[in-house]
Short mmCIF file of N, CA and C in Angstrom, two decimals:
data_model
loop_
_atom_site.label_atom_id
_atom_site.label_comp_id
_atom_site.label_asym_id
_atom_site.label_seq_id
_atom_site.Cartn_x
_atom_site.Cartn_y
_atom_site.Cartn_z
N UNK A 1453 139.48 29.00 118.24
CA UNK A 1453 140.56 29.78 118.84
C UNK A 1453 140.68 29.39 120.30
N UNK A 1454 141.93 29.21 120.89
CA UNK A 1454 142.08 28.78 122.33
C UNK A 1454 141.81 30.41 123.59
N UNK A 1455 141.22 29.68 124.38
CA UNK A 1455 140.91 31.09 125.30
C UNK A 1455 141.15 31.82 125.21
N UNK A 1456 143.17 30.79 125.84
CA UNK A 1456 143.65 32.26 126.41
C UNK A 1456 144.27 33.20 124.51
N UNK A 1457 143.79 33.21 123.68
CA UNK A 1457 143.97 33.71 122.88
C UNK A 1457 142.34 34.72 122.18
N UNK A 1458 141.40 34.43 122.93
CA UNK A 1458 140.21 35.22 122.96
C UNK A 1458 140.54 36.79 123.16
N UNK A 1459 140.00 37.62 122.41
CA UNK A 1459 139.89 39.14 122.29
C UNK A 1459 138.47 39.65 122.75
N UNK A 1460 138.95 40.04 123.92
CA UNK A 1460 137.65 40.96 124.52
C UNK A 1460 138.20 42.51 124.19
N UNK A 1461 137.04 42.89 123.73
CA UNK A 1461 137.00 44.38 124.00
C UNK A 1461 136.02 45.11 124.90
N UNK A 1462 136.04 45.94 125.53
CA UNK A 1462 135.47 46.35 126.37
C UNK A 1462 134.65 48.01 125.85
N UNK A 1463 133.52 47.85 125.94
CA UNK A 1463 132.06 48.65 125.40
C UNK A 1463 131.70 49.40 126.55
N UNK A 1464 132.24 50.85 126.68
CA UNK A 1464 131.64 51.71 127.82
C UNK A 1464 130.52 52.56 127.05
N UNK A 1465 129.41 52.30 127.80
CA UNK A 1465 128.02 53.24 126.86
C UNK A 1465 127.95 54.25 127.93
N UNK A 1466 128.28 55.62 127.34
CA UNK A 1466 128.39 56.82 128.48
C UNK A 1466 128.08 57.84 127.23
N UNK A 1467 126.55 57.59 126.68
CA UNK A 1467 126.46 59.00 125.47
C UNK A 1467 125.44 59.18 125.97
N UNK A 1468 124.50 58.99 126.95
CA UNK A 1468 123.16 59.60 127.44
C UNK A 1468 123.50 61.01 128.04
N UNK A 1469 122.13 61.36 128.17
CA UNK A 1469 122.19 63.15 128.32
C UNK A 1469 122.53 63.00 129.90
N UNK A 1470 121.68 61.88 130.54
CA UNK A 1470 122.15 62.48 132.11
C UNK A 1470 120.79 63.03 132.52
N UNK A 1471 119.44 63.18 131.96
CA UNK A 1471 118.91 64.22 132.50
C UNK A 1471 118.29 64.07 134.05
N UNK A 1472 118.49 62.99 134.26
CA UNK A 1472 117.85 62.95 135.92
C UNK A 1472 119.31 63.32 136.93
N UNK A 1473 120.36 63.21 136.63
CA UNK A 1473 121.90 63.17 136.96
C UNK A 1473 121.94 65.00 137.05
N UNK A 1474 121.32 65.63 135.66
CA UNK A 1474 121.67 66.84 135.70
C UNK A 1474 122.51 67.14 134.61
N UNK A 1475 123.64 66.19 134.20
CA UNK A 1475 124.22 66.54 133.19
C UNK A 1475 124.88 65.17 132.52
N UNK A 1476 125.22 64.70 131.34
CA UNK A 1476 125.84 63.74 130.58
C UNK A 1476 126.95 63.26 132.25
N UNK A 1477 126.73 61.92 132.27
CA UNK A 1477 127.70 61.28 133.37
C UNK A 1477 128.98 61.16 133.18
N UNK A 1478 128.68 60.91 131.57
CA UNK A 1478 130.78 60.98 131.40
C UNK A 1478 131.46 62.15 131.93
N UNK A 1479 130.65 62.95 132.17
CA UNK A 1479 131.65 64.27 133.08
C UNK A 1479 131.83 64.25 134.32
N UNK A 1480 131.17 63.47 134.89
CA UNK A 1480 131.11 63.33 136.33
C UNK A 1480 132.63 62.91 136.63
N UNK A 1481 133.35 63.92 137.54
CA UNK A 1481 134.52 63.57 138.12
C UNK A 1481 134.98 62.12 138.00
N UNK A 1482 136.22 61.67 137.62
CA UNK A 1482 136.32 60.31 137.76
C UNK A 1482 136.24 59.16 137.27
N UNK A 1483 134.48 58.93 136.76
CA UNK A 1483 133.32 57.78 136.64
C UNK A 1483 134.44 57.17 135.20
N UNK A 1484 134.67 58.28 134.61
CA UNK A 1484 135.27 57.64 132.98
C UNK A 1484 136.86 56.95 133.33
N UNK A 1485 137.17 57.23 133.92
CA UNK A 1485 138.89 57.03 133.80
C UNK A 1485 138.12 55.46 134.93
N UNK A 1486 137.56 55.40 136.08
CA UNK A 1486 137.16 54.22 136.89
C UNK A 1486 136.47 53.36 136.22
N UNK A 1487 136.18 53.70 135.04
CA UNK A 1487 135.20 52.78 133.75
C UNK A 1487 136.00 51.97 133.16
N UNK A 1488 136.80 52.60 132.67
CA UNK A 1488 138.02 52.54 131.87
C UNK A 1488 138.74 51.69 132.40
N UNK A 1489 139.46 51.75 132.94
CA UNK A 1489 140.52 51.33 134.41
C UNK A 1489 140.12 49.89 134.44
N UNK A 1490 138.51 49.60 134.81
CA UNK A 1490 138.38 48.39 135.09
C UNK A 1490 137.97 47.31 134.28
N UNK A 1491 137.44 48.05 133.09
CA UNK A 1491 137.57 47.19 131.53
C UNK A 1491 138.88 46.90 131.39
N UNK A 1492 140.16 47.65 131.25
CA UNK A 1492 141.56 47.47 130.77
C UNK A 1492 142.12 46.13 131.79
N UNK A 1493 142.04 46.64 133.27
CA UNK A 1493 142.52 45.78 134.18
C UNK A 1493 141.80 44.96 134.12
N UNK A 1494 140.74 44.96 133.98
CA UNK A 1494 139.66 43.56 133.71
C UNK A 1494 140.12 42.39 133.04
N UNK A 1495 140.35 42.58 131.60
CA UNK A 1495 140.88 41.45 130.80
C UNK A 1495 141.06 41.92 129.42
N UNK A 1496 140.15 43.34 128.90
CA UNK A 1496 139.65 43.84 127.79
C UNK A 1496 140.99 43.97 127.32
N UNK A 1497 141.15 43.66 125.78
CA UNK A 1497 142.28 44.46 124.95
C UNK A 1497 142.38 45.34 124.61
N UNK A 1498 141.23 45.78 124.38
CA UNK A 1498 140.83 47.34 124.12
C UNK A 1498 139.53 48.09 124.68
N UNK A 1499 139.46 49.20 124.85
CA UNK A 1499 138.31 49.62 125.20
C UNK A 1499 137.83 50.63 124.15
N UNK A 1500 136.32 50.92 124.10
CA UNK A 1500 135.65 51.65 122.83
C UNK A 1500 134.69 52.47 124.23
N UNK A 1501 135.12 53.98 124.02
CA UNK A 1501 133.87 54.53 125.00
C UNK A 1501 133.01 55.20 123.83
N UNK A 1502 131.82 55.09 123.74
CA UNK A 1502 131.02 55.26 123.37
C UNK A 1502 129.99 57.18 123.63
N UNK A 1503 130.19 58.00 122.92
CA UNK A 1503 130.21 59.13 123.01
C UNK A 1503 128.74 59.43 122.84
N UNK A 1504 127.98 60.56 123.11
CA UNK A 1504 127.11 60.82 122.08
C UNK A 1504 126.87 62.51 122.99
N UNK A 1505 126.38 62.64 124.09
CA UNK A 1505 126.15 63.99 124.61
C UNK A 1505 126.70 64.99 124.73
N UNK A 1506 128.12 64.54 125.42
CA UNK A 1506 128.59 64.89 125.63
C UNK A 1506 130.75 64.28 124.94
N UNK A 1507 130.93 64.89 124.41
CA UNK A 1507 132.56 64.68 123.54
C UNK A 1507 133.60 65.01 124.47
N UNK A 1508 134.05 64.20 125.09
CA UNK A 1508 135.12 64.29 126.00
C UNK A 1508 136.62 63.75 125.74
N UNK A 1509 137.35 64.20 126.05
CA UNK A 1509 138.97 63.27 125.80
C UNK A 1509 139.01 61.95 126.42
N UNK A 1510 138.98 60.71 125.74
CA UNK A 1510 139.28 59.40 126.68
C UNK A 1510 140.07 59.42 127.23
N UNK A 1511 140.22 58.48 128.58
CA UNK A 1511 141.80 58.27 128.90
C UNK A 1511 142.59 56.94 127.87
N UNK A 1512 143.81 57.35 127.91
CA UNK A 1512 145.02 56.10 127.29
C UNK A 1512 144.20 54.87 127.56
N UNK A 1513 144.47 54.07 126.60
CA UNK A 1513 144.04 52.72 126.60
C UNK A 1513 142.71 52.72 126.07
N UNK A 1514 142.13 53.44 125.47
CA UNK A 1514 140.46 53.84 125.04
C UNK A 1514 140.51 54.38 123.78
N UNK A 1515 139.72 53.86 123.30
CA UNK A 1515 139.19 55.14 122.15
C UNK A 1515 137.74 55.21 121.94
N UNK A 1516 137.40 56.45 121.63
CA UNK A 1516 136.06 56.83 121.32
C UNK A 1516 135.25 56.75 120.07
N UNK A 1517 133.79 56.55 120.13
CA UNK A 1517 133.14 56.40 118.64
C UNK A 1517 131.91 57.48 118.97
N UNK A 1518 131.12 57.84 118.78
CA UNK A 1518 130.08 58.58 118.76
C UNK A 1518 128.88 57.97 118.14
N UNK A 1519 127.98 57.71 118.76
CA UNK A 1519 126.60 57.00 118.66
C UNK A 1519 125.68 58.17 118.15
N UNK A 1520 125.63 58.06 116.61
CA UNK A 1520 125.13 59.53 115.83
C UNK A 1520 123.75 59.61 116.50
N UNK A 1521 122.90 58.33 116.82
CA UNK A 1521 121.45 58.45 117.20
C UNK A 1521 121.59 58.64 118.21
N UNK A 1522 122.41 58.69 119.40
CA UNK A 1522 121.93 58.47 121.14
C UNK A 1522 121.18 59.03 121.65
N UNK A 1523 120.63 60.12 121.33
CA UNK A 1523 119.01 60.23 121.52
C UNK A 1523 117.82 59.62 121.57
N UNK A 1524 118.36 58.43 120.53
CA UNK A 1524 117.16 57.44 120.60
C UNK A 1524 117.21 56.48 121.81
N UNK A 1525 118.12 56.70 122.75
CA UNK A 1525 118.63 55.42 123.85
C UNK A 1525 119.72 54.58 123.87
N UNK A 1526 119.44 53.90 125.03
CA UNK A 1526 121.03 52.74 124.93
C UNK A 1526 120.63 51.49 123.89
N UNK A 1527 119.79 51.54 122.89
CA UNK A 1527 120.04 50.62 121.96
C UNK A 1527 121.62 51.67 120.64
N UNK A 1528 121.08 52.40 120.59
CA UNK A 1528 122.05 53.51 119.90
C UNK A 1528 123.30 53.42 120.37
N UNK A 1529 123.55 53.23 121.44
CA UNK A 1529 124.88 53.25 122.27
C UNK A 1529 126.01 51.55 121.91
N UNK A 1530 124.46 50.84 122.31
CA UNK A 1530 125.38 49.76 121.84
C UNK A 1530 125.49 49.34 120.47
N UNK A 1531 124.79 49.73 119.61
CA UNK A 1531 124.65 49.41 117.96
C UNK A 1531 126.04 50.05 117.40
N UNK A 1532 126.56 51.18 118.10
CA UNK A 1532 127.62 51.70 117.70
C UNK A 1532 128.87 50.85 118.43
N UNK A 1533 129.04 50.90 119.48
CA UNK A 1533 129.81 50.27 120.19
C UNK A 1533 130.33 48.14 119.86
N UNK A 1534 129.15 47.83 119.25
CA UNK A 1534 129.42 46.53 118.99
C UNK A 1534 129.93 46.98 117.46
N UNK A 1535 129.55 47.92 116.42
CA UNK A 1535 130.33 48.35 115.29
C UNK A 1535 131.16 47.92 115.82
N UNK A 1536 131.49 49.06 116.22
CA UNK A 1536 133.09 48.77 116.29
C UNK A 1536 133.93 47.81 117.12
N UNK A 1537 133.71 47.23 118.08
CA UNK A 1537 134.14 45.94 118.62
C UNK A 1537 134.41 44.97 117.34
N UNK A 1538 133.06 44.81 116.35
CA UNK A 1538 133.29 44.23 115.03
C UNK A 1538 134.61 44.70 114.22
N UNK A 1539 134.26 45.55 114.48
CA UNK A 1539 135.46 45.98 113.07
C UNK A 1539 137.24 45.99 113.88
N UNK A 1540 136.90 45.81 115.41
CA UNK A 1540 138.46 45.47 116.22
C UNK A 1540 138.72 43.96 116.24
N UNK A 1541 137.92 42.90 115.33
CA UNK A 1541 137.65 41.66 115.48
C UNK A 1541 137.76 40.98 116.74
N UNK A 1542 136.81 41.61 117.88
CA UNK A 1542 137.12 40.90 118.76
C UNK A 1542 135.67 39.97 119.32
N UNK A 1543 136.58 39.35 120.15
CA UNK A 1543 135.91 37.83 120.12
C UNK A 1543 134.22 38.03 120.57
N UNK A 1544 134.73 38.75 121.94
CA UNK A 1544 133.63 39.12 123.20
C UNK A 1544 133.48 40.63 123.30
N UNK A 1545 131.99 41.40 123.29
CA UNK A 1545 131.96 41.79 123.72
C UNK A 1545 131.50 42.48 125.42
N UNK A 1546 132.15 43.30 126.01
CA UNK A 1546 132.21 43.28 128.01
C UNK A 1546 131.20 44.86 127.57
N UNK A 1547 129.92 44.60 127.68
CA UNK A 1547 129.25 45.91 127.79
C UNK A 1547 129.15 46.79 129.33
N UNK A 1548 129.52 47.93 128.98
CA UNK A 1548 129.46 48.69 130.78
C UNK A 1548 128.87 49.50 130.59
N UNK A 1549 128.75 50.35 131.76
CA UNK A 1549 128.30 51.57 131.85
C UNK A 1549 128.46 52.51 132.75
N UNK A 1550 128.40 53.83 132.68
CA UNK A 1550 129.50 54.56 133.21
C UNK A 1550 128.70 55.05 134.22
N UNK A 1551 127.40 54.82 134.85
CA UNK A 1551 127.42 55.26 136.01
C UNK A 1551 127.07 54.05 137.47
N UNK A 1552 128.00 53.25 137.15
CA UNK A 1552 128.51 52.54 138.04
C UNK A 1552 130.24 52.33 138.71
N UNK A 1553 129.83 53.37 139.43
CA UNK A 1553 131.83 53.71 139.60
C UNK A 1553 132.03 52.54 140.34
N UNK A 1554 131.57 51.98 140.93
CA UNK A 1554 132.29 51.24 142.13
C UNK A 1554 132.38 50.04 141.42
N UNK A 1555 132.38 49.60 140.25
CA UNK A 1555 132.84 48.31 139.57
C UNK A 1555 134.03 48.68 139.28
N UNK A 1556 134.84 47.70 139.77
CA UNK A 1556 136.11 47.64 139.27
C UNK A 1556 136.86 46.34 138.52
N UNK A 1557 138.00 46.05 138.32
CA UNK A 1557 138.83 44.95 137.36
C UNK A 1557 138.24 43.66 138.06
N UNK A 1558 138.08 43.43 139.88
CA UNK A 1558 137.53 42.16 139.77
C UNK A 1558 136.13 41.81 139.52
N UNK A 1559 135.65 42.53 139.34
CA UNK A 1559 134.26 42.30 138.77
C UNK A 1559 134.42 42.31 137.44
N UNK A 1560 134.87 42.74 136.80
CA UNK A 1560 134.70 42.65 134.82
C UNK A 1560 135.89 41.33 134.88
N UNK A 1561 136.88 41.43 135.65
CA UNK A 1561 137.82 40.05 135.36
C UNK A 1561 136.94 38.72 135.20
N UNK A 1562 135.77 38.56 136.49
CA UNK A 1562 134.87 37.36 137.04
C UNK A 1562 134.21 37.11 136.33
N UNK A 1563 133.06 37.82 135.69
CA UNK A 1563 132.76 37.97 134.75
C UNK A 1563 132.99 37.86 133.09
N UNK A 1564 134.19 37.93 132.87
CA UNK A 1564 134.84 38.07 131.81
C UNK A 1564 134.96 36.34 131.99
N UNK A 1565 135.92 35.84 133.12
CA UNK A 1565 136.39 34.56 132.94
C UNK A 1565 135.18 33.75 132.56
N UNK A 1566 134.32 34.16 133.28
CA UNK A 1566 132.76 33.19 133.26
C UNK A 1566 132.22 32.95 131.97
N UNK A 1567 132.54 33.88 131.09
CA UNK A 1567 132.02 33.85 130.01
C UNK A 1567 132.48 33.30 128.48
N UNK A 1568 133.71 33.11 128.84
CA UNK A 1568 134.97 32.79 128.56
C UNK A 1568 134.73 31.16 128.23
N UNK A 1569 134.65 30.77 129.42
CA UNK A 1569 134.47 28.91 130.01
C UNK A 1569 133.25 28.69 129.64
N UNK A 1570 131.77 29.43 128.91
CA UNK A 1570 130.90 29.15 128.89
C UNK A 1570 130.37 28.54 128.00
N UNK A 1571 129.63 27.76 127.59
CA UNK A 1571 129.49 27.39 126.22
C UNK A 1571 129.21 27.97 125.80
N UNK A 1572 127.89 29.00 126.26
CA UNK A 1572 127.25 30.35 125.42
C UNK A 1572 127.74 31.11 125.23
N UNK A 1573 128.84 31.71 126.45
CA UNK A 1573 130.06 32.68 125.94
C UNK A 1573 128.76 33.66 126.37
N UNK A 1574 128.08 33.18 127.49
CA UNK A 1574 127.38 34.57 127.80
C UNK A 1574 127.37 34.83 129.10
N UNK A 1575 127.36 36.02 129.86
CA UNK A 1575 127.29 36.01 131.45
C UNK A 1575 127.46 37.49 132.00
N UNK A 1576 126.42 37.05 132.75
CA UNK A 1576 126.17 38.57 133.25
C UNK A 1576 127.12 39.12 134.70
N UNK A 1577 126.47 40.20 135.39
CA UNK A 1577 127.28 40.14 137.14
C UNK A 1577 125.79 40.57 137.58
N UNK A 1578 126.14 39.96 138.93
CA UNK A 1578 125.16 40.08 139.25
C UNK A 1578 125.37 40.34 141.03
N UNK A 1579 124.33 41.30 141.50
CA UNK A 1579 124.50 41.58 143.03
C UNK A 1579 123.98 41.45 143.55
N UNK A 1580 124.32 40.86 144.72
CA UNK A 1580 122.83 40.32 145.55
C UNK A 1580 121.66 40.01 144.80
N UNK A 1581 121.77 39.23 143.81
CA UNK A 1581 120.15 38.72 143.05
C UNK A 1581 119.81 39.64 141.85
N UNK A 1582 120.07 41.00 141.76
CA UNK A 1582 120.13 41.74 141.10
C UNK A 1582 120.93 41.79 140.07
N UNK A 1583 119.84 41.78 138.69
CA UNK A 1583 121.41 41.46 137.56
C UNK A 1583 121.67 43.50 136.96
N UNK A 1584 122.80 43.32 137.04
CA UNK A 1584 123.86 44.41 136.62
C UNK A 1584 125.07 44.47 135.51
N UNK A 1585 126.05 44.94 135.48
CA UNK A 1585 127.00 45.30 134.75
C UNK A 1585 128.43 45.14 135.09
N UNK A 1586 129.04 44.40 134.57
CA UNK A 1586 129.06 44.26 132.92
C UNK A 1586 128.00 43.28 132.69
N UNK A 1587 128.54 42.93 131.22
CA UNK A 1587 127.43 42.29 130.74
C UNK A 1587 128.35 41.76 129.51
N UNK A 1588 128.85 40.75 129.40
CA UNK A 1588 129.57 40.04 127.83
C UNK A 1588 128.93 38.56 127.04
N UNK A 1589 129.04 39.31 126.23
CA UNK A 1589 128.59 38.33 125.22
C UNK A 1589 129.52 38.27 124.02
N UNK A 1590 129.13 36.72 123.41
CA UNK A 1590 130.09 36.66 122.60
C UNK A 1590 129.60 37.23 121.22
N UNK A 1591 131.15 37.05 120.30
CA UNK A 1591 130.19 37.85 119.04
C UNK A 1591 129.29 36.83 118.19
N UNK A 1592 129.33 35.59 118.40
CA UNK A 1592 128.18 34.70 117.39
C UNK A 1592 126.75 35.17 117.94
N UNK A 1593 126.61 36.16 119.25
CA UNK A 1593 125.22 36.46 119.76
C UNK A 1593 124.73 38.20 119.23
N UNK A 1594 126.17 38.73 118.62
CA UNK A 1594 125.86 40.35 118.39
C UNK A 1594 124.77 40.39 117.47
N UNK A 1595 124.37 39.60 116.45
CA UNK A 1595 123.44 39.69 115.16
C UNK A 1595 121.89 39.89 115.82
N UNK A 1596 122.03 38.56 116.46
CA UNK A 1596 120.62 38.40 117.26
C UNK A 1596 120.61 39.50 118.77
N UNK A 1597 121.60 40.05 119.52
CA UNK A 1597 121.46 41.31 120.01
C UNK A 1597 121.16 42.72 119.21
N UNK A 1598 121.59 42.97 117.85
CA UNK A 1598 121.10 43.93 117.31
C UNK A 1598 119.73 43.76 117.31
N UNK A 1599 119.21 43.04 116.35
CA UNK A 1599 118.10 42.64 116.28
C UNK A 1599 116.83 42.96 117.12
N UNK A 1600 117.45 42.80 118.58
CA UNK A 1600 116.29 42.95 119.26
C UNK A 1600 116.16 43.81 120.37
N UNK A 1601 117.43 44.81 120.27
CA UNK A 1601 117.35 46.02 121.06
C UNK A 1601 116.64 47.26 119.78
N UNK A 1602 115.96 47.99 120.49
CA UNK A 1602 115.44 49.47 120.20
C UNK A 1602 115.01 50.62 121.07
N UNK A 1603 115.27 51.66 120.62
CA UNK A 1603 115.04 52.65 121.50
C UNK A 1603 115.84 52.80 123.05
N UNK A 1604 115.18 52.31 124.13
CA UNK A 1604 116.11 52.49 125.73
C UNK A 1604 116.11 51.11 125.77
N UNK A 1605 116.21 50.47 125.04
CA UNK A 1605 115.99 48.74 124.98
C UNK A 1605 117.81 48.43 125.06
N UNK A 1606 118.45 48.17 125.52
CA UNK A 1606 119.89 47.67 125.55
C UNK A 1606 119.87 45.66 125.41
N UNK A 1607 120.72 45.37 125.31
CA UNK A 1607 121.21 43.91 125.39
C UNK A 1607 120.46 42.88 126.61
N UNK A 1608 119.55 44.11 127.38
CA UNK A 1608 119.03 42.93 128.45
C UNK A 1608 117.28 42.43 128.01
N UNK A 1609 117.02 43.03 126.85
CA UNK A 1609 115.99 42.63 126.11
C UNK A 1609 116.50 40.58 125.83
N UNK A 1610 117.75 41.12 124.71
CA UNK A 1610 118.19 39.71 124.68
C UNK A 1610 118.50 38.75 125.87
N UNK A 1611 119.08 39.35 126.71
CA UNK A 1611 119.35 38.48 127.75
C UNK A 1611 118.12 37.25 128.50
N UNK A 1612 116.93 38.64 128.49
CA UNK A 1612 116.09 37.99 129.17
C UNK A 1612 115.92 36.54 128.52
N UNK A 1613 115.27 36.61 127.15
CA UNK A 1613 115.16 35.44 126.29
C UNK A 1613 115.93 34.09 126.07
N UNK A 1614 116.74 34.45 127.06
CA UNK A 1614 118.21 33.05 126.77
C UNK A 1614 118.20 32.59 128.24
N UNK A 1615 118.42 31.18 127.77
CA UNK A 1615 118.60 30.50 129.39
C UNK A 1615 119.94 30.21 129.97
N UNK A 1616 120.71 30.30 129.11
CA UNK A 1616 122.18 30.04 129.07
C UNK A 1616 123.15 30.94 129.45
N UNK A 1617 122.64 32.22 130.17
CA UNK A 1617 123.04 33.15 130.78
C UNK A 1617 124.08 32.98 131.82
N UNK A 1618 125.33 32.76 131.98
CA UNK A 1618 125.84 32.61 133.74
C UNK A 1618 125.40 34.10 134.30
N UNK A 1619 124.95 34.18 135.50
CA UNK A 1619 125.18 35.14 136.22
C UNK A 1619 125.90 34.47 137.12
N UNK A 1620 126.74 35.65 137.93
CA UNK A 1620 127.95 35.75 138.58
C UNK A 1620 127.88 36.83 139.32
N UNK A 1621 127.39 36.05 140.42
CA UNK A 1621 127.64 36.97 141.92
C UNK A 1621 128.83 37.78 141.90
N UNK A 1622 128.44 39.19 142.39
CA UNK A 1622 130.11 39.78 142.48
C UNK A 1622 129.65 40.69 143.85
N UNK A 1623 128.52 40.71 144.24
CA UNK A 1623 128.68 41.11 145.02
C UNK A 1623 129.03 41.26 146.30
N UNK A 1624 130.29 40.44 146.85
CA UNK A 1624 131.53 40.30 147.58
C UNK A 1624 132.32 41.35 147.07
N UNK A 1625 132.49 41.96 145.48
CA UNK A 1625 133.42 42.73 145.17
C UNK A 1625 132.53 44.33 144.99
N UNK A 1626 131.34 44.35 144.83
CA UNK A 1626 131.06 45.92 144.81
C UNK A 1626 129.18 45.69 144.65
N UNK A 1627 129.01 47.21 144.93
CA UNK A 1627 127.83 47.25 145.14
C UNK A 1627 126.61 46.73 143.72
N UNK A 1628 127.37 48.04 142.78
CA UNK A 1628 126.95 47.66 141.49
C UNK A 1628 125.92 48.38 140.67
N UNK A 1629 125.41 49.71 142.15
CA UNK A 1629 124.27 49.96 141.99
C UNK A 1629 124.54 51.32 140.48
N UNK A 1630 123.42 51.55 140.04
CA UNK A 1630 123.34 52.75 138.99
C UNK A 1630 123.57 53.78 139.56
N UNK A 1631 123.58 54.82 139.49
CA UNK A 1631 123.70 56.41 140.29
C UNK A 1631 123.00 56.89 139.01
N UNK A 1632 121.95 57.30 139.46
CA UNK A 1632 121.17 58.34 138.36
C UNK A 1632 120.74 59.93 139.04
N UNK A 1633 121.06 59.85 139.88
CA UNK A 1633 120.78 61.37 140.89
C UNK A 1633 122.24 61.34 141.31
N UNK A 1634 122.54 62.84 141.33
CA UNK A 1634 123.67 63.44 142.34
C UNK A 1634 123.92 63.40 143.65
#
């Protein structure tokens, strides 16, 4: 398939409880619609927010799935979330997460392109040296990402293991950092 005909969908994992935050983050003023926003403007065709604590209304351009285990961690989050990316047949998936507000469209765009042009079709963002979010991969890598996430284990289990990773400085465009306290 030619690039510019590649289907990204965009994977917001926002079903954790929150408990160091205080409460599930998808409620946090904002964080979801600025999640959202920058997957869509990013490049994503669609976005899948990923539910589990807390059941909230998406904004337009989103739809929601519910991660029946998310208790067990962000392997739960994304096992559901790449479902369904599968079943939207799309090419790439752009994994995020919702308590990083200050990422916006040019960071998932940079990222997105990088991964795009890659042979591996894999590539992270990365800030100041620090690797962060998003995070896309293509789908010939989802089998062997299931595989080897469990429990609070997410996609950077796999990552580590691959050399073919682009990371992609973005930090010219945002900080990047997590917010886990109020």
């Amino acid at each position: 398939m030619p690039l510019s005909q590649s289907i990204a969908v965009g994977v917001l994992l926002a079903a954790g409880a929150g408990r160091r935050y205080g409460k599930p983050k998808v409620l946090v003023d904002g964080w979801l619609e600025l999640a959202v926003d920058a997957l869509r403007r990013g490049g994503c065709a669609d976005v899948v927010v990923v539910l589990g604590a807390a059941q909230v209304a998406v904004p337009p351009g989103s739809s929601a799935v519910t991660a029946p285990r998310w208790r067990e961690g962000l392997s739960a989050s994304v096992r559901a979330g790449l479902a369904r990316a599968d079943r939207m047949r799309a090419d790439y998936a752009v994994l995020h997460v919702i308590d990083t507000p200050d990422v916006g469209p040019a960071v998932v765009a940079r990222v997105l392109d990088r991964a795009i042009a890659s042979p591996s079709g894999l590539a992270r963002a990365s800030f100041g040296g620090r690797p962060g979010h998003p995070v896309v991969i293509a789908r010939r890598h989802w089998p062997e990402v299931l595989s080897s996430i469990s429990g609070d284990r997410g996609a950077g289990a796999f990552l580590r293991t691959r050399h073919d990773v682009e990371t992609v400085d973005c930090a010219d465009l945002a900080g990047g950092q997590d917010i886990d306290e109020p």
